[in-house]
Amino acid sequence: MFFILQLFSFFFLSVIITLKIKNRMTRFLVGSVFVSYLTLESLSFYLTGNFVDYRFYFHLNINSLRWHGFQFYYHALFLFFISTLLLILLMLIQKKFKRTKFDNRLAIILSFIVLLFLFFPSGMLGEKYQLFKLLKSKIDTFDEALRDLHIDPDVYVQPRDVVAEKGKNIIVISVESLERGFLSPRFSSITPHLQKLIKNWTYYPKLKQGDGGGWTVAALYNQQAGMPAFFRGQGNTLFQHTAGVKITGLGHVLERAGYQRVYLMGNADFAGSADLLAAYRMPVVSERNTLGEYPTVQSGLHDYDLFREAKLHIKEMSADTDKPFALFVSTVGTHFPDGIYDARMEEILSVDKNKGLEYAVATVDFLIDDFIKFLEQSGLSENTALFIFPDHKLMGTTGDVIRALNQEERQLFFLTNIGQKSFKKDTSQDIYQIELPEMILDGAGVKTNAKFLIDFIRDKDVENFLKTEKIKLAKLNSASLQRISYAEEIEVFIDRNLFTKDVLTVKSGSHSVKKTIDNDGFDKFFSVSFSDDVVPVDYREVSERNAYSFNKFDINNKRLHLVVEMKNNKINKVYFGNKFRSRMIKRGSYVRFSSKEIDSIIDSNHHSDIVSATEYSLDRNRFIAHAGGSVEGKKYTNSLEALDLSYGEGYRLFELDIIKTKDDVFVAAHDWKHWADIADYTGELPPGRAEFMRRKIFGKFTPLDIQAINQWFDRHADAILVTDKVNEPVAFARQFTDKTRLMMELFSWEAILAAVGEGIKSAMPTGALLKSLGDERIKMLPQQGIVDVVADYRMITADSKRVQSLVESGIHVYAFRPDLNKAIDEKYIICHQRAHVYGLYVDNWDFSSSFECVD
């Protein structure tokens, strides 16, 4: 009820304020802002059961939307619908009462009362005040932050001082959102295996989710560092460019004890998980570097494949009998709201797939049981400490599953095959997420001098401590991070003085460079070069041409530049980045590049497109199955069997030649004469759709029309279609099942512009279109939405200068027909020309074989 009253009070406040605005447009804009904010708060309450707080702020970034936004399409539509209704309601109220005289003093009194209510500690604005205090808190030194929490710096053991002795092998399974309620009798049909385990293993039913542990990466930080995840930052930026940490974690202890360590997760990019684990000395395996080959999904890997990969790592690590292993697995299949569907489990489970989350819970329950049986069969159970617990409670506030979970106190659990005597607490006591590192080490019998936060607060109310000391804990976390050395920000401004000339100043941390400005009215360009740690090393006035041109040093060493463009003795714009690759432009009399923006530029700048030959050969995004790929030695079939075989071999990009039948239906065939030859057709060309579909290719392979193409790509959600021949992007894109998975080679600039406007994944000019473009036009292509081109391999050598311009502009070049020159094959291109050729059209490619370049 409190939350409903808060929402109603805020809406009431927006009515009072907007009624006092006379201008209709201003009133509408202000009302839109109020409604948008109210919608955001409603979304936060729906997802987390609380108003916008640090947890919500942490996830409010593109990375989070990228990896889990696909699960919230319908929620987003509903949210848009609600916000529209609220805005209409607000406008109707304004219209009805706009002529009503509303006493100003009464309006002020009512607004003040409402604001007081909204600023309650758990209220809408109260939460924002707490968030503001946390984000603006001063960063102390690490020792100061420890003392602030009454921890003696001389007693605390930092990572460099850790001593540890090995114990048993360790396996940790962190299950997404699988809170304790799922182990209750009401869910016995979907968690039978886990419910059997809680009777036979050591079961702690009171693992409490603390503040700073209620979301995935926060739970991961609790698990590794024994600390709640409060920081002065957001999302996946927290651990970027971290050179080390001062808070000792689980990985530091395991490393010193001589453990082989692997952390398996579906996608390591989500919320900066890989950066966090790297800081804590935990090597990560995700969808990019698995031992096995698996289909990829938007969440990275299915849990089914994650456990298959875990078995492979167990076999590999257990072969080294001198070193114990520590394997960590984070599942994702039971993610709110409906879980991540895996069709392969239908044959195994008796649970209805339409039950969404319950189907996903049943899946992970089965997979955990299957994994434990594998350990028993491998003879590893006796010397392995196995721990199972959820990362955090299930998000959301509505739905049948949530209502069932709400029938008892919602908590987490801790389940292990280790006897209770190995732990400091008995199973009837409360335990907390920050205790997990200690419990894992105690359970495995690892002896260490390392101390965790829980060691210093055992005599306190832990739950209350985490709530009341949030700011101090955030200071300690932030002070722990040892970042790669660079300035917190870059400032560009003009120092103006009545008695001397104006001075243009560029400041980076404690370093600054200054340039006196002659007020002669001419446009001027000043260029600053930076060292690797973003300290100014060179500052000079340059011509406009030299300001933005790059040289080999910029390409090879990726030096960062800042260019200040002056017009009429004022700052017109400021350019920051590498002229060759990454860049950012701002305008204004005072320009500031924040540490977050510097991070993004450095990240992009340090990235290299020139990967190793091995990485290139294993990258599925670089190989396009030509005409569907070869099948039984036959090329150019454009057939269903070719697609199926190529997908099974690991391809994810599939080219089909698209032409039209007599009755204007899109079908897959290279050209009609070739099709007639391989389909044994002697009639009039082109045929109609029915005749085309009736004819088997080479007497055995199934032809594809647009309906069959759509059905295949619907079944293979991670597959991307690359078209050839067709030059009607709008017509084809609107018939294809998913234009965000559609790349089209096109043959006129009109078609390219139409495809970009249609919003397909990539509109790719064919090489012939590029011959008329100079360097300046090529550099503009990415700004027009063109990031890929298709070129006959002969262009790579015959027009190498133009290809170099494409590469330098950040455009991917996909080459076809290398086999015209028998001395040059795909391996030759990868070894000698991968800097210019981003990807290849191939008939056959083995993604599983090792690859070596021989000079």
mmCIF file with all atom_site columns, C-alpha atoms in Angstrom, residues 326-448:
data_model
loop_
_atom_site.group_PDB
_atom_site.id
_atom_site.type_symbol
_atom_site.label_atom_id
_atom_site.label_alt_id
_atom_site.label_comp_id
_atom_site.label_asym_id
_atom_site.label_entity_id
_atom_site.label_seq_id
_atom_site.pdbx_PDB_ins_code
_atom_site.Cartn_x
_atom_site.Cartn_y
_atom_site.Cartn_z
_atom_site.occupancy
_atom_site.B_iso_or_equiv
_atom_site.pdbx_formal_charge
_atom_site.auth_seq_id
_atom_site.auth_comp_id
_atom_site.auth_asym_id
_atom_site.auth_atom_id
_atom_site.pdbx_PDB_model_num
ATOM 1   C CA . ALA A 1 326 ? 38.154 -25.222 -8.522  1.00 0.00 ? 326 ALA A CA 1
ATOM 2   C CA . LEU A 1 327 ? 35.312 -25.103 -11.044 1.00 0.00 ? 327 LEU A CA 1
ATOM 3   C CA . PHE A 1 328 ? 32.625 -22.413 -10.793 1.00 0.00 ? 328 PHE A CA 1
ATOM 4   C CA . VAL A 1 329 ? 29.440 -22.489 -12.875 1.00 0.00 ? 329 VAL A CA 1
ATOM 5   C CA . SER A 1 330 ? 26.886 -19.661 -13.133 1.00 0.00 ? 330 SER A CA 1
ATOM 6   C CA . THR A 1 331 ? 23.662 -20.712 -14.827 1.00 0.00 ? 331 THR A CA 1
ATOM 7   C CA . VAL A 1 332 ? 21.291 -18.293 -16.568 1.00 0.00 ? 332 VAL A CA 1
ATOM 8   C CA . GLY A 1 333 ? 18.356 -20.382 -17.835 1.00 0.00 ? 333 GLY A CA 1
ATOM 9   C CA . THR A 1 334 ? 16.029 -19.495 -14.951 1.00 0.00 ? 334 THR A CA 1
ATOM 10  C CA . HIS A 1 335 ? 16.310 -15.757 -15.529 1.00 0.00 ? 335 HIS A CA 1
ATOM 11  C CA . PHE A 1 336 ? 13.218 -13.621 -14.844 1.00 0.00 ? 336 PHE A CA 1
ATOM 12  C CA . PRO A 1 337 ? 10.566 -13.321 -16.242 1.00 0.00 ? 337 PRO A CA 1
ATOM 13  C CA . ASP A 1 338 ? 10.013 -16.559 -18.197 1.00 0.00 ? 338 ASP A CA 1
ATOM 14  C CA . GLY A 1 339 ? 13.338 -18.340 -18.221 1.00 0.00 ? 339 GLY A CA 1
ATOM 15  C CA . ILE A 1 340 ? 15.302 -19.117 -21.390 1.00 0.00 ? 340 ILE A CA 1
ATOM 16  C CA . TYR A 1 341 ? 13.664 -21.830 -23.461 1.00 0.00 ? 341 TYR A CA 1
ATOM 17  C CA . ASP A 1 342 ? 15.749 -24.782 -24.690 1.00 0.00 ? 342 ASP A CA 1
ATOM 18  C CA . ALA A 1 343 ? 13.844 -27.054 -27.079 1.00 0.00 ? 343 ALA A CA 1
ATOM 19  C CA . ARG A 1 344 ? 16.218 -29.964 -26.467 1.00 0.00 ? 344 ARG A CA 1
ATOM 20  C CA . MET A 1 345 ? 14.842 -30.463 -22.968 1.00 0.00 ? 345 MET A CA 1
ATOM 21  C CA . GLU A 1 346 ? 11.319 -31.236 -24.226 1.00 0.00 ? 346 GLU A CA 1
ATOM 22  C CA . GLU A 1 347 ? 12.276 -34.862 -24.841 1.00 0.00 ? 347 GLU A CA 1
ATOM 23  C CA . ILE A 1 348 ? 13.663 -35.163 -21.306 1.00 0.00 ? 348 ILE A CA 1
ATOM 24  C CA . LEU A 1 349 ? 11.191 -33.245 -19.131 1.00 0.00 ? 349 LEU A CA 1
ATOM 25  C CA . SER A 1 350 ? 7.529  -33.907 -18.432 1.00 0.00 ? 350 SER A CA 1
ATOM 26  C CA . VAL A 1 351 ? 6.926  -30.217 -17.653 1.00 0.00 ? 351 VAL A CA 1
ATOM 27  C CA . ASP A 1 352 ? 4.886  -28.206 -20.166 1.00 0.00 ? 352 ASP A CA 1
ATOM 28  C CA . LYS A 1 353 ? 7.227  -25.949 -22.154 1.00 0.00 ? 353 LYS A CA 1
ATOM 29  C CA . ASN A 1 354 ? 4.569  -23.211 -22.115 1.00 0.00 ? 354 ASN A CA 1
ATOM 30  C CA . LYS A 1 355 ? 5.043  -22.837 -18.365 1.00 0.00 ? 355 LYS A CA 1
ATOM 31  C CA . GLY A 1 356 ? 8.145  -20.792 -19.103 1.00 0.00 ? 356 GLY A CA 1
ATOM 32  C CA . LEU A 1 357 ? 9.976  -20.277 -15.830 1.00 0.00 ? 357 LEU A CA 1
ATOM 33  C CA . GLU A 1 358 ? 8.820  -23.580 -14.329 1.00 0.00 ? 358 GLU A CA 1
ATOM 34  C CA . TYR A 1 359 ? 10.105 -25.389 -17.438 1.00 0.00 ? 359 TYR A CA 1
ATOM 35  C CA . ALA A 1 360 ? 13.448 -23.598 -16.989 1.00 0.00 ? 360 ALA A CA 1
ATOM 36  C CA . VAL A 1 361 ? 13.607 -24.514 -13.276 1.00 0.00 ? 361 VAL A CA 1
ATOM 37  C CA . ALA A 1 362 ? 12.888 -28.163 -14.103 1.00 0.00 ? 362 ALA A CA 1
ATOM 38  C CA . THR A 1 363 ? 15.687 -27.990 -16.693 1.00 0.00 ? 363 THR A CA 1
ATOM 39  C CA . VAL A 1 364 ? 18.348 -26.797 -14.263 1.00 0.00 ? 364 VAL A CA 1
ATOM 40  C CA . ASP A 1 365 ? 17.136 -29.279 -11.619 1.00 0.00 ? 365 ASP A CA 1
ATOM 41  C CA . PHE A 1 366 ? 17.667 -32.138 -14.095 1.00 0.00 ? 366 PHE A CA 1
ATOM 42  C CA . LEU A 1 367 ? 21.034 -30.817 -15.278 1.00 0.00 ? 367 LEU A CA 1
ATOM 43  C CA . ILE A 1 368 ? 22.395 -30.517 -11.730 1.00 0.00 ? 368 ILE A CA 1
ATOM 44  C CA . ASP A 1 369 ? 21.340 -34.092 -10.965 1.00 0.00 ? 369 ASP A CA 1
ATOM 45  C CA . ASP A 1 370 ? 22.909 -35.323 -14.211 1.00 0.00 ? 370 ASP A CA 1
ATOM 46  C CA . PHE A 1 371 ? 26.150 -33.477 -13.379 1.00 0.00 ? 371 PHE A CA 1
ATOM 47  C CA . ILE A 1 372 ? 26.331 -34.980 -9.882  1.00 0.00 ? 372 ILE A CA 1
ATOM 48  C CA . LYS A 1 373 ? 25.874 -38.464 -11.376 1.00 0.00 ? 373 LYS A CA 1
ATOM 49  C CA . PHE A 1 374 ? 28.744 -37.701 -13.758 1.00 0.00 ? 374 PHE A CA 1
ATOM 50  C CA . LEU A 1 375 ? 30.973 -36.815 -10.794 1.00 0.00 ? 375 LEU A CA 1
ATOM 51  C CA . GLU A 1 376 ? 30.031 -40.035 -9.013  1.00 0.00 ? 376 GLU A CA 1
ATOM 52  C CA . GLN A 1 377 ? 30.721 -42.129 -12.110 1.00 0.00 ? 377 GLN A CA 1
ATOM 53  C CA . SER A 1 378 ? 34.073 -40.345 -12.533 1.00 0.00 ? 378 SER A CA 1
ATOM 54  C CA . GLY A 1 379 ? 35.085 -41.269 -8.985  1.00 0.00 ? 379 GLY A CA 1
ATOM 55  C CA . LEU A 1 380 ? 35.490 -37.612 -7.987  1.00 0.00 ? 380 LEU A CA 1
ATOM 56  C CA . SER A 1 381 ? 32.746 -37.291 -5.375  1.00 0.00 ? 381 SER A CA 1
ATOM 57  C CA . GLU A 1 382 ? 34.827 -38.305 -2.374  1.00 0.00 ? 382 GLU A CA 1
ATOM 58  C CA . ASN A 1 383 ? 37.520 -35.667 -2.835  1.00 0.00 ? 383 ASN A CA 1
ATOM 59  C CA . THR A 1 384 ? 35.336 -32.860 -4.166  1.00 0.00 ? 384 THR A CA 1
ATOM 60  C CA . ALA A 1 385 ? 33.484 -30.235 -2.153  1.00 0.00 ? 385 ALA A CA 1
ATOM 61  C CA . LEU A 1 386 ? 30.333 -29.343 -4.074  1.00 0.00 ? 386 LEU A CA 1
ATOM 62  C CA . PHE A 1 387 ? 28.314 -26.200 -3.256  1.00 0.00 ? 387 PHE A CA 1
ATOM 63  C CA . ILE A 1 388 ? 24.965 -25.168 -4.743  1.00 0.00 ? 388 ILE A CA 1
ATOM 64  C CA . PHE A 1 389 ? 23.195 -21.876 -4.055  1.00 0.00 ? 389 PHE A CA 1
ATOM 65  C CA . PRO A 1 390 ? 21.155 -19.223 -5.923  1.00 0.00 ? 390 PRO A CA 1
ATOM 66  C CA . ASP A 1 391 ? 22.772 -15.965 -6.977  1.00 0.00 ? 391 ASP A CA 1
ATOM 67  C CA . HIS A 1 392 ? 19.801 -13.866 -5.789  1.00 0.00 ? 392 HIS A CA 1
ATOM 68  C CA . LYS A 1 393 ? 16.054 -13.940 -5.330  1.00 0.00 ? 393 LYS A CA 1
ATOM 69  C CA . LEU A 1 394 ? 13.728 -14.004 -8.331  1.00 0.00 ? 394 LEU A CA 1
ATOM 70  C CA . MET A 1 395 ? 12.885 -10.539 -9.624  1.00 0.00 ? 395 MET A CA 1
ATOM 71  C CA . GLY A 1 396 ? 9.333  -9.357  -10.195 1.00 0.00 ? 396 GLY A CA 1
ATOM 72  C CA . THR A 1 397 ? 6.243  -8.763  -8.077  1.00 0.00 ? 397 THR A CA 1
ATOM 73  C CA . THR A 1 398 ? 3.432  -10.475 -10.013 1.00 0.00 ? 398 THR A CA 1
ATOM 74  C CA . GLY A 1 399 ? 2.593  -13.817 -11.609 1.00 0.00 ? 399 GLY A CA 1
ATOM 75  C CA . ASP A 1 400 ? 1.677  -17.330 -10.425 1.00 0.00 ? 400 ASP A CA 1
ATOM 76  C CA . VAL A 1 401 ? 5.250  -18.288 -9.535  1.00 0.00 ? 401 VAL A CA 1
ATOM 77  C CA . ILE A 1 402 ? 5.816  -15.129 -7.474  1.00 0.00 ? 402 ILE A CA 1
ATOM 78  C CA . ARG A 1 403 ? 2.497  -15.636 -5.665  1.00 0.00 ? 403 ARG A CA 1
ATOM 79  C CA . ALA A 1 404 ? 3.514  -19.201 -4.803  1.00 0.00 ? 404 ALA A CA 1
ATOM 80  C CA . LEU A 1 405 ? 6.922  -18.058 -3.561  1.00 0.00 ? 405 LEU A CA 1
ATOM 81  C CA . ASN A 1 406 ? 5.301  -15.335 -1.448  1.00 0.00 ? 406 ASN A CA 1
ATOM 82  C CA . GLN A 1 407 ? 3.467  -17.936 0.647   1.00 0.00 ? 407 GLN A CA 1
ATOM 83  C CA . GLU A 1 408 ? 6.561  -18.196 2.843   1.00 0.00 ? 408 GLU A CA 1
ATOM 84  C CA . GLU A 1 409 ? 9.461  -15.914 3.781   1.00 0.00 ? 409 GLU A CA 1
ATOM 85  C CA . ARG A 1 410 ? 11.556 -15.505 0.661   1.00 0.00 ? 410 ARG A CA 1
ATOM 86  C CA . GLN A 1 411 ? 15.190 -16.396 1.199   1.00 0.00 ? 411 GLN A CA 1
ATOM 87  C CA . LEU A 1 412 ? 18.097 -18.136 -0.498  1.00 0.00 ? 412 LEU A CA 1
ATOM 88  C CA . PHE A 1 413 ? 19.711 -21.458 0.455   1.00 0.00 ? 413 PHE A CA 1
ATOM 89  C CA . PHE A 1 414 ? 23.146 -23.077 0.677   1.00 0.00 ? 414 PHE A CA 1
ATOM 90  C CA . LEU A 1 415 ? 23.493 -26.778 -0.153  1.00 0.00 ? 415 LEU A CA 1
ATOM 91  C CA . THR A 1 416 ? 26.669 -28.863 0.070   1.00 0.00 ? 416 THR A CA 1
ATOM 92  C CA . ASN A 1 417 ? 27.908 -32.446 0.234   1.00 0.00 ? 417 ASN A CA 1
ATOM 93  C CA . ILE A 1 418 ? 30.250 -31.444 3.097   1.00 0.00 ? 418 ILE A CA 1
ATOM 94  C CA . GLY A 1 419 ? 29.227 -32.224 6.674   1.00 0.00 ? 419 GLY A CA 1
ATOM 95  C CA . GLN A 1 420 ? 27.978 -29.371 8.861   1.00 0.00 ? 420 GLN A CA 1
ATOM 96  C CA . LYS A 1 421 ? 30.876 -29.701 11.303  1.00 0.00 ? 421 LYS A CA 1
ATOM 97  C CA . SER A 1 422 ? 33.234 -28.126 8.758   1.00 0.00 ? 422 SER A CA 1
ATOM 98  C CA . PHE A 1 423 ? 31.405 -24.789 9.047   1.00 0.00 ? 423 PHE A CA 1
ATOM 99  C CA . LYS A 1 424 ? 31.303 -22.144 11.783  1.00 0.00 ? 424 LYS A CA 1
ATOM 100 C CA . LYS A 1 425 ? 27.491 -22.047 11.956  1.00 0.00 ? 425 LYS A CA 1
ATOM 101 C CA . ASP A 1 426 ? 24.896 -24.785 12.245  1.00 0.00 ? 426 ASP A CA 1
ATOM 102 C CA . THR A 1 427 ? 22.102 -25.171 9.697   1.00 0.00 ? 427 THR A CA 1
ATOM 103 C CA . SER A 1 428 ? 19.463 -23.479 11.882  1.00 0.00 ? 428 SER A CA 1
ATOM 104 C CA . GLN A 1 429 ? 21.305 -20.135 11.873  1.00 0.00 ? 429 GLN A CA 1
ATOM 105 C CA . ASP A 1 430 ? 21.089 -17.235 9.440   1.00 0.00 ? 430 ASP A CA 1
ATOM 106 C CA . ILE A 1 431 ? 23.964 -16.976 6.964   1.00 0.00 ? 431 ILE A CA 1
ATOM 107 C CA . TYR A 1 432 ? 24.667 -14.170 4.498   1.00 0.00 ? 432 TYR A CA 1
ATOM 108 C CA . GLN A 1 433 ? 25.973 -13.820 0.949   1.00 0.00 ? 433 GLN A CA 1
ATOM 109 C CA . ILE A 1 434 ? 29.146 -12.154 2.242   1.00 0.00 ? 434 ILE A CA 1
ATOM 110 C CA . GLU A 1 435 ? 29.939 -15.407 4.112   1.00 0.00 ? 435 GLU A CA 1
ATOM 111 C CA . LEU A 1 436 ? 30.096 -17.499 0.933   1.00 0.00 ? 436 LEU A CA 1
ATOM 112 C CA . PRO A 1 437 ? 33.869 -17.260 0.275   1.00 0.00 ? 437 PRO A CA 1
ATOM 113 C CA . GLU A 1 438 ? 34.648 -18.321 3.822   1.00 0.00 ? 438 GLU A CA 1
ATOM 114 C CA . MET A 1 439 ? 32.132 -21.210 3.712   1.00 0.00 ? 439 MET A CA 1
ATOM 115 C CA . ILE A 1 440 ? 33.514 -22.485 0.413   1.00 0.00 ? 440 ILE A CA 1
ATOM 116 C CA . LEU A 1 441 ? 37.066 -22.468 1.762   1.00 0.00 ? 441 LEU A CA 1
ATOM 117 C CA . ASP A 1 442 ? 36.034 -24.035 5.092   1.00 0.00 ? 442 ASP A CA 1
ATOM 118 C CA . GLY A 1 443 ? 34.015 -26.722 3.311   1.00 0.00 ? 443 GLY A CA 1
ATOM 119 C CA . ALA A 1 444 ? 36.925 -27.632 1.042   1.00 0.00 ? 444 ALA A CA 1
ATOM 120 C CA . GLY A 1 445 ? 39.362 -27.638 3.954   1.00 0.00 ? 445 GLY A CA 1
ATOM 121 C CA . VAL A 1 446 ? 41.538 -24.852 2.515   1.00 0.00 ? 446 VAL A CA 1
ATOM 122 C CA . LYS A 1 447 ? 43.691 -23.266 5.241   1.00 0.00 ? 447 LYS A CA 1
ATOM 123 C CA . THR A 1 448 ? 44.518 -19.571 4.812   1.00 0.00 ? 448 THR A CA 1
#
